[in-house]
mmCIF file of C-alpha atoms in Angstrom:
data_model
loop_
_atom_site.group_PDB
_atom_site.id
_atom_site.type_symbol
_atom_site.label_atom_id
_atom_site.label_comp_id
_atom_site.label_asym_id
_atom_site.label_seq_id
_atom_site.Cartn_x
_atom_site.Cartn_y
_atom_site.Cartn_z
ATOM 1 C CA MET A 1 0.000 0.000 0.000
ATOM 2 C CA THR A 2 1.174 3.494 -0.858
ATOM 3 C CA ASP A 3 1.965 5.780 2.063
ATOM 4 C CA GLN A 4 0.611 9.225 1.247
ATOM 5 C CA GLN A 5 3.645 10.799 2.903
ATOM 6 C CA THR A 6 5.898 9.372 0.195
ATOM 7 C CA LEU A 7 3.762 11.004 -2.480
ATOM 8 C CA THR A 8 5.167 14.228 -3.887
ATOM 9 C CA ILE A 9 3.497 16.672 -6.231
ATOM 10 C CA ARG A 10 5.384 18.644 -8.837
ATOM 11 C CA PRO A 11 4.325 21.197 -11.429
ATOM 12 C CA GLY A 12 3.870 19.751 -14.897
ATOM 13 C CA GLY A 13 5.193 21.242 -18.091
ATOM 14 C CA SER A 14 5.197 20.991 -21.849
ATOM 15 C CA ASP A 15 7.008 17.621 -21.781
ATOM 16 C CA ASP A 16 4.190 16.031 -19.735
ATOM 17 C CA ALA A 17 1.349 15.917 -22.277
ATOM 18 C CA ALA A 18 2.154 12.299 -23.206
ATOM 19 C CA THR A 19 2.121 11.373 -19.510
ATOM 20 C CA VAL A 20 -1.357 12.855 -19.087
ATOM 21 C CA LEU A 21 -2.543 10.936 -22.156
ATOM 22 C CA ARG A 22 -1.074 7.709 -20.735
ATOM 23 C CA LEU A 23 -2.949 8.219 -17.461
ATOM 24 C CA LEU A 24 -6.171 8.912 -19.380
ATOM 25 C CA ASP A 25 -5.650 5.819 -21.552
ATOM 26 C CA VAL A 26 -5.127 3.600 -18.494
ATOM 27 C CA ALA A 27 -8.195 5.034 -16.757
ATOM 28 C CA THR A 28 -10.358 4.705 -19.876
ATOM 29 C CA ALA A 29 -9.333 1.062 -20.345
ATOM 30 C CA TRP A 30 -10.005 0.365 -16.653
ATOM 31 C CA LEU A 31 -13.467 1.945 -16.862
ATOM 32 C CA ALA A 32 -14.292 0.159 -20.138
ATOM 33 C CA ALA A 33 -13.231 -3.213 -18.696
ATOM 34 C CA ARG A 34 -15.864 -2.662 -16.002
ATOM 35 C CA GLY A 35 -18.585 -1.677 -18.481
ATOM 36 C CA ARG A 36 -18.362 1.966 -17.391
ATOM 37 C CA THR A 37 -18.054 3.555 -20.822
ATOM 38 C CA GLY A 38 -20.295 6.576 -20.229
ATOM 39 C CA GLN A 39 -17.554 8.713 -18.700
ATOM 40 C CA TRP A 40 -14.748 8.597 -21.273
ATOM 41 C CA GLY A 41 -15.917 6.047 -23.844
ATOM 42 C CA THR A 42 -13.752 3.162 -24.998
ATOM 43 C CA GLU A 43 -11.134 4.710 -27.280
ATOM 44 C CA PRO A 44 -7.733 5.766 -25.956
ATOM 45 C CA ALA A 45 -7.289 9.509 -25.421
ATOM 46 C CA SER A 46 -3.904 9.190 -27.147
ATOM 47 C CA SER A 47 -5.647 8.393 -30.442
ATOM 48 C CA ASP A 48 -8.174 11.260 -30.255
ATOM 49 C CA PRO A 49 -6.955 14.525 -31.844
ATOM 50 C CA ARG A 50 -9.227 16.564 -29.559
ATOM 51 C CA ARG A 51 -7.852 14.913 -26.409
ATOM 52 C CA ILE A 52 -4.260 15.226 -27.670
ATOM 53 C CA ALA A 53 -4.771 18.971 -28.181
ATOM 54 C CA GLN A 54 -6.398 19.207 -24.745
ATOM 55 C CA ALA A 55 -3.446 17.432 -23.085
ATOM 56 C CA ASP A 56 -1.019 19.757 -24.887
ATOM 57 C CA ALA A 57 -2.988 22.787 -23.661
ATOM 58 C CA TRP A 58 -3.014 21.458 -20.096
ATOM 59 C CA ALA A 59 0.728 20.738 -20.193
ATOM 60 C CA THR A 60 1.582 24.244 -21.394
ATOM 61 C CA GLY A 61 -1.113 26.185 -19.529
ATOM 62 C CA GLY A 62 0.516 26.425 -16.099
ATOM 63 C CA GLY A 63 -2.151 24.496 -14.174
ATOM 64 C CA LEU A 64 -0.849 20.920 -14.446
ATOM 65 C CA TYR A 65 0.464 19.122 -11.366
ATOM 66 C CA LEU A 66 1.705 15.539 -11.261
ATOM 67 C CA ALA A 67 1.641 13.133 -8.318
ATOM 68 C CA MET A 68 4.897 11.230 -8.054
ATOM 69 C CA LEU A 69 5.970 8.080 -6.245
ATOM 70 C CA GLY A 70 9.709 8.156 -6.740
ATOM 71 C CA ASP A 71 10.172 8.703 -10.474
ATOM 72 C CA ALA A 72 6.746 7.280 -11.373
ATOM 73 C CA VAL A 73 3.871 9.600 -12.273
ATOM 74 C CA VAL A 74 0.799 8.167 -10.534
ATOM 75 C CA GLY A 75 -1.710 10.975 -10.999
ATOM 76 C CA ALA A 76 -2.449 14.297 -12.646
ATOM 77 C CA LEU A 77 -4.361 17.378 -11.582
ATOM 78 C CA VAL A 78 -5.202 20.350 -13.785
ATOM 79 C CA VAL A 79 -6.593 23.532 -12.250
ATOM 80 C CA GLY A 80 -7.659 26.783 -13.841
ATOM 81 C CA ASP A 81 -10.855 28.376 -15.084
ATOM 82 C CA ALA A 82 -14.188 26.579 -15.259
ATOM 83 C CA THR A 83 -15.147 24.949 -18.526
ATOM 84 C CA ASP A 84 -17.731 26.612 -20.771
ATOM 85 C CA TYR A 85 -20.376 23.920 -20.251
ATOM 86 C CA VAL A 86 -20.857 24.435 -16.494
ATOM 87 C CA PRO A 87 -22.815 27.201 -14.775
ATOM 88 C CA PRO A 88 -20.421 30.030 -13.872
ATOM 89 C CA ALA A 89 -19.461 30.663 -10.259
ATOM 90 C CA VAL A 90 -20.764 33.810 -8.621
ATOM 91 C CA GLU A 91 -17.443 34.436 -6.854
ATOM 92 C CA PRO A 92 -13.732 33.940 -7.616
ATOM 93 C CA GLU A 93 -12.789 30.278 -7.663
ATOM 94 C CA LEU A 94 -10.218 27.700 -8.588
ATOM 95 C CA TYR A 95 -11.601 24.995 -10.862
ATOM 96 C CA VAL A 96 -10.395 21.395 -11.124
ATOM 97 C CA ASN A 97 -10.311 20.681 -14.863
ATOM 98 C CA LEU A 98 -8.833 17.177 -14.598
ATOM 99 C CA LEU A 99 -8.168 14.619 -11.908
ATOM 100 C CA VAL A 100 -6.878 11.228 -13.026
ATOM 101 C CA THR A 101 -4.815 8.590 -11.250
ATOM 102 C CA ASP A 102 -2.931 5.500 -12.333
ATOM 103 C CA ARG A 103 -5.360 2.649 -11.691
ATOM 104 C CA ALA A 104 -2.460 0.423 -10.579
ATOM 105 C CA TYR A 105 -2.480 2.585 -7.430
ATOM 106 C CA GLY A 106 -6.266 2.755 -7.034
ATOM 107 C CA GLY A 107 -7.524 2.992 -3.479
ATOM 108 C CA HIS A 108 -4.330 4.535 -2.129
ATOM 109 C CA GLY A 109 -5.615 8.082 -1.660
ATOM 110 C CA ILE A 110 -3.789 9.678 -4.579
ATOM 111 C CA GLY A 111 -6.882 11.422 -5.958
ATOM 112 C CA ALA A 112 -7.815 12.727 -2.507
ATOM 113 C CA ARG A 113 -4.257 14.008 -2.005
ATOM 114 C CA LEU A 114 -4.339 15.817 -5.357
ATOM 115 C CA LEU A 115 -7.655 17.434 -4.391
ATOM 116 C CA ALA A 116 -6.133 18.529 -1.066
ATOM 117 C CA TYR A 117 -3.298 20.063 -3.083
ATOM 118 C CA ALA A 118 -5.844 21.925 -5.237
ATOM 119 C CA GLU A 119 -7.342 23.268 -2.020
ATOM 120 C CA GLU A 120 -3.880 24.453 -0.920
ATOM 121 C CA LEU A 121 -3.433 26.221 -4.278
ATOM 122 C CA ALA A 122 -6.813 27.939 -3.923
ATOM 123 C CA ARG A 123 -6.021 29.104 -0.376
ATOM 124 C CA ASP A 124 -2.598 30.379 -1.468
ATOM 125 C CA ARG A 125 -4.400 32.475 -4.093
ATOM 126 C CA GLY A 126 -6.838 33.852 -1.523
ATOM 127 C CA LEU A 127 -9.808 32.000 -3.005
ATOM 128 C CA GLY A 128 -12.679 30.628 -0.944
ATOM 129 C CA LEU A 129 -14.209 28.283 -3.514
ATOM 130 C CA LEU A 130 -12.931 25.135 -5.218
ATOM 131 C CA ARG A 131 -15.183 23.545 -7.843
ATOM 132 C CA VAL A 132 -15.028 20.481 -10.048
ATOM 133 C CA ASP A 133 -17.331 18.732 -12.468
ATOM 134 C CA CYS A 134 -17.527 15.051 -13.183
ATOM 135 C CA TYR A 135 -19.493 12.351 -14.913
ATOM 136 C CA GLY A 136 -22.843 12.192 -13.163
ATOM 137 C CA GLY A 137 -24.359 9.186 -14.903
ATOM 138 C CA ASP A 138 -24.816 5.515 -14.095
ATOM 139 C CA ASP A 139 -24.591 4.934 -10.336
ATOM 140 C CA ARG A 140 -22.988 8.361 -9.680
ATOM 141 C CA ALA A 141 -19.979 6.635 -8.081
ATOM 142 C CA LEU A 142 -17.668 9.448 -9.170
ATOM 143 C CA VAL A 143 -19.976 12.021 -7.567
ATOM 144 C CA GLY A 144 -19.778 9.934 -4.394
ATOM 145 C CA PHE A 145 -15.970 9.985 -4.542
ATOM 146 C CA TYR A 146 -15.918 13.782 -4.628
ATOM 147 C CA GLU A 147 -18.511 13.988 -1.853
ATOM 148 C CA GLY A 148 -16.264 11.724 0.211
ATOM 149 C CA CYS A 149 -13.483 14.266 -0.340
ATOM 150 C CA GLY A 150 -15.561 17.072 1.155
ATOM 151 C CA PHE A 151 -17.329 18.409 -1.939
ATOM 152 C CA THR A 152 -21.055 19.123 -2.144
ATOM 153 C CA ALA A 153 -23.032 18.429 -5.322
ATOM 154 C CA THR A 154 -24.604 21.591 -6.732
ATOM 155 C CA GLU A 155 -25.842 21.908 -10.332
ATOM 156 C CA PRO A 156 -26.342 18.918 -12.612
ATOM 157 C CA PHE A 157 -25.845 19.674 -16.298
ATOM 158 C CA THR A 158 -25.922 17.899 -19.649
ATOM 159 C CA VAL A 159 -23.432 18.213 -22.492
ATOM 160 C CA GLU A 160 -25.144 17.635 -25.826
ATOM 161 C CA ARG A 161 -22.891 15.725 -28.237
ATOM 162 C CA PRO A 162 -24.013 15.585 -31.872
ATOM 163 C CA GLY A 163 -24.355 11.993 -33.040
ATOM 164 C CA ARG A 164 -23.717 10.603 -29.560
ATOM 165 C CA GLN A 165 -25.565 10.213 -26.289
ATOM 166 C CA PRO A 166 -25.751 13.332 -24.122
ATOM 167 C CA TRP A 167 -23.180 13.376 -21.316
ATOM 168 C CA PRO A 168 -24.664 13.842 -17.815
ATOM 169 C CA GLY A 169 -22.454 15.942 -15.579
ATOM 170 C CA GLN A 170 -22.461 17.154 -12.010
ATOM 171 C CA VAL A 171 -20.817 20.267 -10.577
ATOM 172 C CA LEU A 172 -19.500 19.978 -7.036
ATOM 173 C CA GLU A 173 -18.024 22.626 -4.793
ATOM 174 C CA ARG A 174 -15.932 22.830 -1.682
ATOM 175 C CA ARG A 175 -16.008 25.981 0.423
ATOM 176 C CA LEU A 176 -12.656 26.881 1.941
ATOM 177 C CA SER A 177 -12.448 28.581 5.313
#
């Protein structure tokens, strides 16, 4: 079992886009193997031009942080501005744009530690609100994960996708004291 104290977090950079894609590919395959294809589908992110461009933007945008165990990247966090498809916040916030962990380390608290780091970043910036959105379909297990990390579900939303099923999402927030 991974000891959270051995986990370090470092800023990401332009050389880390492929690492983010690898983490997304592993997570997508893990979800698909469990019949949970509603979140990210079945195709690897590394073969999707839109996801490749998104990973490049995250890696060069200044908001990427990587969880490390020794030299191994075991998770990624991207923070910044809220995405266009969610209701806007009514106060300044930090928004979690991506949270993904290496499924080989599932259950070891890496995602929770990355969210705690996002909270630290928000506090350091003098912000009192941290928000995230996630897949809100199926059994809402991902919503439950975020609730277990101290977030409260707020607005549900739907992303319409031409030629595909609509994507049910959920915004969650965490107030910082």
